[in-house]
PDB file of C-alpha atoms in Angstrom:
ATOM      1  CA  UNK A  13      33.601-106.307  28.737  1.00  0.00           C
ATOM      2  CA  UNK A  14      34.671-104.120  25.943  1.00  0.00           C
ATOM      3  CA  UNK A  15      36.077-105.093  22.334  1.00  0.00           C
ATOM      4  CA  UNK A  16      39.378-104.262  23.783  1.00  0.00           C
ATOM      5  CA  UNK A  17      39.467-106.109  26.955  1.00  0.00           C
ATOM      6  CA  UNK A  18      37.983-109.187  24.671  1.00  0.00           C
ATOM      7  CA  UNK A  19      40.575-109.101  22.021  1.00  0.00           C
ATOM      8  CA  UNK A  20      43.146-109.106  25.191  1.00  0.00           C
ATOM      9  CA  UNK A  21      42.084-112.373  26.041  1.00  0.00           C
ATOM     10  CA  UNK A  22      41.121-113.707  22.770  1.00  0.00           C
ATOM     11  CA  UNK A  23      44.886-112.827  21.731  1.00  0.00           C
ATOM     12  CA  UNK A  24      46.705-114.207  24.922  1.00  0.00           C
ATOM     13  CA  UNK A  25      44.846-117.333  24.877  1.00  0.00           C
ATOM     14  CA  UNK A  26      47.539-118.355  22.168  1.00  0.00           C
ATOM     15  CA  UNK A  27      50.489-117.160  24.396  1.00  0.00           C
ATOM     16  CA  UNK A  28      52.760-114.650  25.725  1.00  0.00           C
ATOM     17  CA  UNK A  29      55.397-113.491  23.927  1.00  0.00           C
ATOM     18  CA  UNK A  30      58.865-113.981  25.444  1.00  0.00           C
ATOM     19  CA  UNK A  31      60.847-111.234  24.901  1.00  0.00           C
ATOM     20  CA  UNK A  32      62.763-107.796  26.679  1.00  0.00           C
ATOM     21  CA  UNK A  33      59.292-106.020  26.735  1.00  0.00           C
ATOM     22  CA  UNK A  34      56.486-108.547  26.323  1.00  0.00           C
ATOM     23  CA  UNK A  35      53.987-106.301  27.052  1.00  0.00           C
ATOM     24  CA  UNK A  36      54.947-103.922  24.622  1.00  0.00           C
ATOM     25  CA  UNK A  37      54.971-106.806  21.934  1.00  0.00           C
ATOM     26  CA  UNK A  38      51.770-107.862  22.658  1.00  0.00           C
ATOM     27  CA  UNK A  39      50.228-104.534  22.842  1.00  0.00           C
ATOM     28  CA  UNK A  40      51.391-103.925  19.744  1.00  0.00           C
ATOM     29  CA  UNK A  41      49.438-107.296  17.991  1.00  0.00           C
ATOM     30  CA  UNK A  42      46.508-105.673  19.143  1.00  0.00           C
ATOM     31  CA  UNK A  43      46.873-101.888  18.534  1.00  0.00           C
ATOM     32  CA  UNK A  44      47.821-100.914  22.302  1.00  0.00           C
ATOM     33  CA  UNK A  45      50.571 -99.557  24.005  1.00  0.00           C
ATOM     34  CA  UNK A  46      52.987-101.081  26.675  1.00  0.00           C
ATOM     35  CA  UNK A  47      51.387 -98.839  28.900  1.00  0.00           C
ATOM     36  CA  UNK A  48      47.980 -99.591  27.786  1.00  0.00           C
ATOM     37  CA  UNK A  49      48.437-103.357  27.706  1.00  0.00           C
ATOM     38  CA  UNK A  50      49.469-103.537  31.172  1.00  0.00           C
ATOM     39  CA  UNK A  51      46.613-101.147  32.518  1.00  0.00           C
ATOM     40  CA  UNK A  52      44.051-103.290  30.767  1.00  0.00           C
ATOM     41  CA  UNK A  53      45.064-106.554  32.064  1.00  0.00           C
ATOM     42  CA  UNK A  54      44.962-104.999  35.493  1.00  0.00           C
ATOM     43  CA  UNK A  55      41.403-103.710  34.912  1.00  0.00           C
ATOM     44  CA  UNK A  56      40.303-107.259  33.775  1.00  0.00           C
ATOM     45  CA  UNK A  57      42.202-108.788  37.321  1.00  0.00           C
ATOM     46  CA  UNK A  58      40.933-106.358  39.569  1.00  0.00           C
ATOM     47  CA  UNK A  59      36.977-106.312  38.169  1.00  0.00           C
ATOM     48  CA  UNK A  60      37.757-110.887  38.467  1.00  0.00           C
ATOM     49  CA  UNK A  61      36.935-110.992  34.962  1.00  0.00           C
ATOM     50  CA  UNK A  62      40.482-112.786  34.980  1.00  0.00           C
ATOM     51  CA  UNK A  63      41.255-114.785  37.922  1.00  0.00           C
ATOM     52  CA  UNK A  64      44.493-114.925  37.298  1.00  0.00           C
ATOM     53  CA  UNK A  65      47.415-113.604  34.978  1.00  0.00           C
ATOM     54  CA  UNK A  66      51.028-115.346  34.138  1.00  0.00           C
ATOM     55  CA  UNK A  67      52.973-118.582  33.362  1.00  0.00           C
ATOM     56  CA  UNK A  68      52.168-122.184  33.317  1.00  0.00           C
ATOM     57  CA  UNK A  69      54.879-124.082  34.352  1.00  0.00           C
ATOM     58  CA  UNK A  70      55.455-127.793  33.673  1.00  0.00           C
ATOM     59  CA  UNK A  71      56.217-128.937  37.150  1.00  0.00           C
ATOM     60  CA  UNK A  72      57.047-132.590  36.654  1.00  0.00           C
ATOM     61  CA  UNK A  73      60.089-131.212  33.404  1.00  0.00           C
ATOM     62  CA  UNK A  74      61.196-128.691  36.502  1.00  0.00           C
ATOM     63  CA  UNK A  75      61.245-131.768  39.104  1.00  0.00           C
ATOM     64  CA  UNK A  76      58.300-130.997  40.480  1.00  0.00           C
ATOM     65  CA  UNK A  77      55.038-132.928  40.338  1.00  0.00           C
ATOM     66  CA  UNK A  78      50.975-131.835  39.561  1.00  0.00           C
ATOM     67  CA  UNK A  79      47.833-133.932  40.922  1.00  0.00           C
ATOM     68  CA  UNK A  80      44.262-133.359  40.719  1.00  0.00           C
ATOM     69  CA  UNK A  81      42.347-133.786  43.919  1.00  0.00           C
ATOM     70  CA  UNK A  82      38.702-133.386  44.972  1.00  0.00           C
ATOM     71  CA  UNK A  83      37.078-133.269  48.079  1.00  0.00           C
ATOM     72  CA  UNK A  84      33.487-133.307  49.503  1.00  0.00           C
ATOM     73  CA  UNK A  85      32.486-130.450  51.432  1.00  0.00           C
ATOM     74  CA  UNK A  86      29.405-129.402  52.980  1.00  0.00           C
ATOM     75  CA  UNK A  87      27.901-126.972  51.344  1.00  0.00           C
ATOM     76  CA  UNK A  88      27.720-124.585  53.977  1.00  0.00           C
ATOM     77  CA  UNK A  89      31.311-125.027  54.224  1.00  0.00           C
ATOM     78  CA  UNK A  90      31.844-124.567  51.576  1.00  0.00           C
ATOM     79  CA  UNK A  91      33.402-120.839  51.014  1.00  0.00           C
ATOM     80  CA  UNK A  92      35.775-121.584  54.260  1.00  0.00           C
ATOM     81  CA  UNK A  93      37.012-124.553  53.168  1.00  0.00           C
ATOM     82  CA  UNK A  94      38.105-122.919  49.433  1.00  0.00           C
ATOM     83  CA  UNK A  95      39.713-120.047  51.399  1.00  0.00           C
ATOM     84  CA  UNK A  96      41.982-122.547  53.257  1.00  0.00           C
ATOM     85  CA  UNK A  97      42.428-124.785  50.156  1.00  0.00           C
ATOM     86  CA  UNK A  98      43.414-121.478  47.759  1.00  0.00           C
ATOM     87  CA  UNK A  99      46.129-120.054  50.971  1.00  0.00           C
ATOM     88  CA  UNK A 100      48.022-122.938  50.003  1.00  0.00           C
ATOM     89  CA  UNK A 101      50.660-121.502  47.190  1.00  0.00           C
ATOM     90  CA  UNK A 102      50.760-125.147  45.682  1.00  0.00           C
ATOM     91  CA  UNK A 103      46.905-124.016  44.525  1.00  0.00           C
ATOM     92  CA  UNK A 104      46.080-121.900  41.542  1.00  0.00           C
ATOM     93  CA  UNK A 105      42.833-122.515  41.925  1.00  0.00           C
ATOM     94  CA  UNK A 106      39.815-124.564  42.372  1.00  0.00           C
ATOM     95  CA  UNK A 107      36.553-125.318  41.210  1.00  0.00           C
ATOM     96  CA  UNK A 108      32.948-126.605  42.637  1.00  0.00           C
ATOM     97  CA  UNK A 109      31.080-129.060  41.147  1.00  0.00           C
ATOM     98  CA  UNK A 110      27.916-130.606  41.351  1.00  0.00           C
ATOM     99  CA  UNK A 111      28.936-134.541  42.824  1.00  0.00           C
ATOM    100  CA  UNK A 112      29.585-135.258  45.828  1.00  0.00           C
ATOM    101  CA  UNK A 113      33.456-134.892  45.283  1.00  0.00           C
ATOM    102  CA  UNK A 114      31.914-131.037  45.190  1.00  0.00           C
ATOM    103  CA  UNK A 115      35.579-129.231  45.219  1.00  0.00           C
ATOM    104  CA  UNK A 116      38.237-129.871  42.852  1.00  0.00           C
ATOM    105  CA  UNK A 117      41.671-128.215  42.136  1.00  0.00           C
ATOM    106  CA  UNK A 118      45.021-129.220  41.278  1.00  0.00           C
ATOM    107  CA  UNK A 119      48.189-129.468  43.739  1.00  0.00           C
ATOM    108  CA  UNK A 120      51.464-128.391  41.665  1.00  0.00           C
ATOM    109  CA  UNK A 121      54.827-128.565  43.680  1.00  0.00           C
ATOM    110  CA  UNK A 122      58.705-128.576  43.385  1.00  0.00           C
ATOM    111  CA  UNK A 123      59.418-131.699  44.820  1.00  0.00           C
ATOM    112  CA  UNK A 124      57.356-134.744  44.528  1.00  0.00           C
ATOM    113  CA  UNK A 125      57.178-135.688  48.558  1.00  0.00           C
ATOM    114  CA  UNK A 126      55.760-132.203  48.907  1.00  0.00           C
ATOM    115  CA  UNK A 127      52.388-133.421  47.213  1.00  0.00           C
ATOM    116  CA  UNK A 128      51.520-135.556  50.055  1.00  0.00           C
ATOM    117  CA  UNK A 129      52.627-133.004  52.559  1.00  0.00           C
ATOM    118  CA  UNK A 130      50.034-130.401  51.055  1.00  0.00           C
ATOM    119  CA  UNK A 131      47.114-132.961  50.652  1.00  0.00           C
ATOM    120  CA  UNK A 132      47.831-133.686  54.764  1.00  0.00           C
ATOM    121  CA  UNK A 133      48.147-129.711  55.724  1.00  0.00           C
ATOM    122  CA  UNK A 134      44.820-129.079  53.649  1.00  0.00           C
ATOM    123  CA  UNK A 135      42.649-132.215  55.458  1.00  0.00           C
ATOM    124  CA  UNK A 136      44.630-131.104  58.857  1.00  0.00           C
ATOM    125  CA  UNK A 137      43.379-127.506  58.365  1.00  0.00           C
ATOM    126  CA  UNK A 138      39.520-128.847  56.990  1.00  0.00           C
ATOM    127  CA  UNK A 139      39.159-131.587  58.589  1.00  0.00           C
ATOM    128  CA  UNK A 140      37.924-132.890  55.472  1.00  0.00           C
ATOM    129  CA  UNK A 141      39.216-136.398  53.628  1.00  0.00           C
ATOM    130  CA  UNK A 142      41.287-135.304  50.049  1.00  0.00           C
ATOM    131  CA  UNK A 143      41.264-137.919  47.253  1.00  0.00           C
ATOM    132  CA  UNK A 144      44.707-137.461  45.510  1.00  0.00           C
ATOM    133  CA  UNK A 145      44.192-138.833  41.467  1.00  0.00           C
ATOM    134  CA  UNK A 146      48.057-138.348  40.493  1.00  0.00           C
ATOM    135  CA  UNK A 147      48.339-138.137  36.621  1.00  0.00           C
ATOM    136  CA  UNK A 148      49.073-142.178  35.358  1.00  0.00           C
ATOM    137  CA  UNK A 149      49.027-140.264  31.656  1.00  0.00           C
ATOM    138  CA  UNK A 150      48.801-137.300  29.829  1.00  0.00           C
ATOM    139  CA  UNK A 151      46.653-136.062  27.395  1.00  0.00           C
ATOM    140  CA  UNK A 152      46.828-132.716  25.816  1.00  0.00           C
ATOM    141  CA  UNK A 153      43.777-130.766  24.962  1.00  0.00           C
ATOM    142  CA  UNK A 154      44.076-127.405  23.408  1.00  0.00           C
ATOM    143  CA  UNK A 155      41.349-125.121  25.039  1.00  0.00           C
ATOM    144  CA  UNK A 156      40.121-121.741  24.129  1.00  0.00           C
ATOM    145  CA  UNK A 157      36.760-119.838  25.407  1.00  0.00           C
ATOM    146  CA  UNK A 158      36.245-117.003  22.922  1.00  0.00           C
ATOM    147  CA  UNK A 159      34.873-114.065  24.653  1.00  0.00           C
TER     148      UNK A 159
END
């Protein structure tokens, strides 16, 4: 990763700004052009070095709802079963772990009933138990990796 691609993330860690040309504002923070700004994020998204690029929305203020779940799957199931997990739009993401709940990720929808639905369509499609932990409270934790 080059200085330039680092000081990209470094400097949208922070935040997007919201404005006409966004990319053109931040490319300017940092030296870079519009052009330039958009070209470089889609290097760092096409090499994976970013997984992913855009919003975080607050589901539950939109009247939506967000809970973590976790799963055990066998290892050599693994791959297949985050493939069918990650088709579902409700899923940014997820991660492994080393436990026995081994796959964890986080179900965001618009509606509240619909968290339930996606838990069923995702052990329907695995064959694989989910444990649903909906949020009781929340805690916010400011996190940035420095690159």
């Amino acid at each position: 990763m080059d200085p330039t691609e680092k000081a990209i993330i470094n400097g949208l860690q922070g935040g997007f700004p919201l404005t006409h040309r966004p990319y053109r504002d931040a490319g300017a923070q940092l030296g870079l052009s519009e052009g330039e700004m958009i070209e470089e994020i889609g290097n760092l998204l096409a090499r994976g070095q970013l997984s992913r690029f855009g919003p975080l929305w607050n589901a539950e203020a939109l009247g939506g709802a967000v809970c973590l779940a976790a799963m055990a799957v066998p290892p050599d199931r693994f791959d297949e079963v985050a493939e069918l997990v990650n088709a579902h739009p409700e899923i940014a993401h997820n991660y492994q772990r080393d436990h026995e709940l081994n796959m964890w990720f986080v179900v965001s929808t618009d509606a509240p009933a619909r968290i339930d639905q996606v838990i069923a369509e995702i052990e329907r499609e695995t064959g694989l138990g989910v444990r649903a932990m909906p949020k009781t409270r929340e805690f916010f934790v400011g996190f940035r990796v420095e690159v």
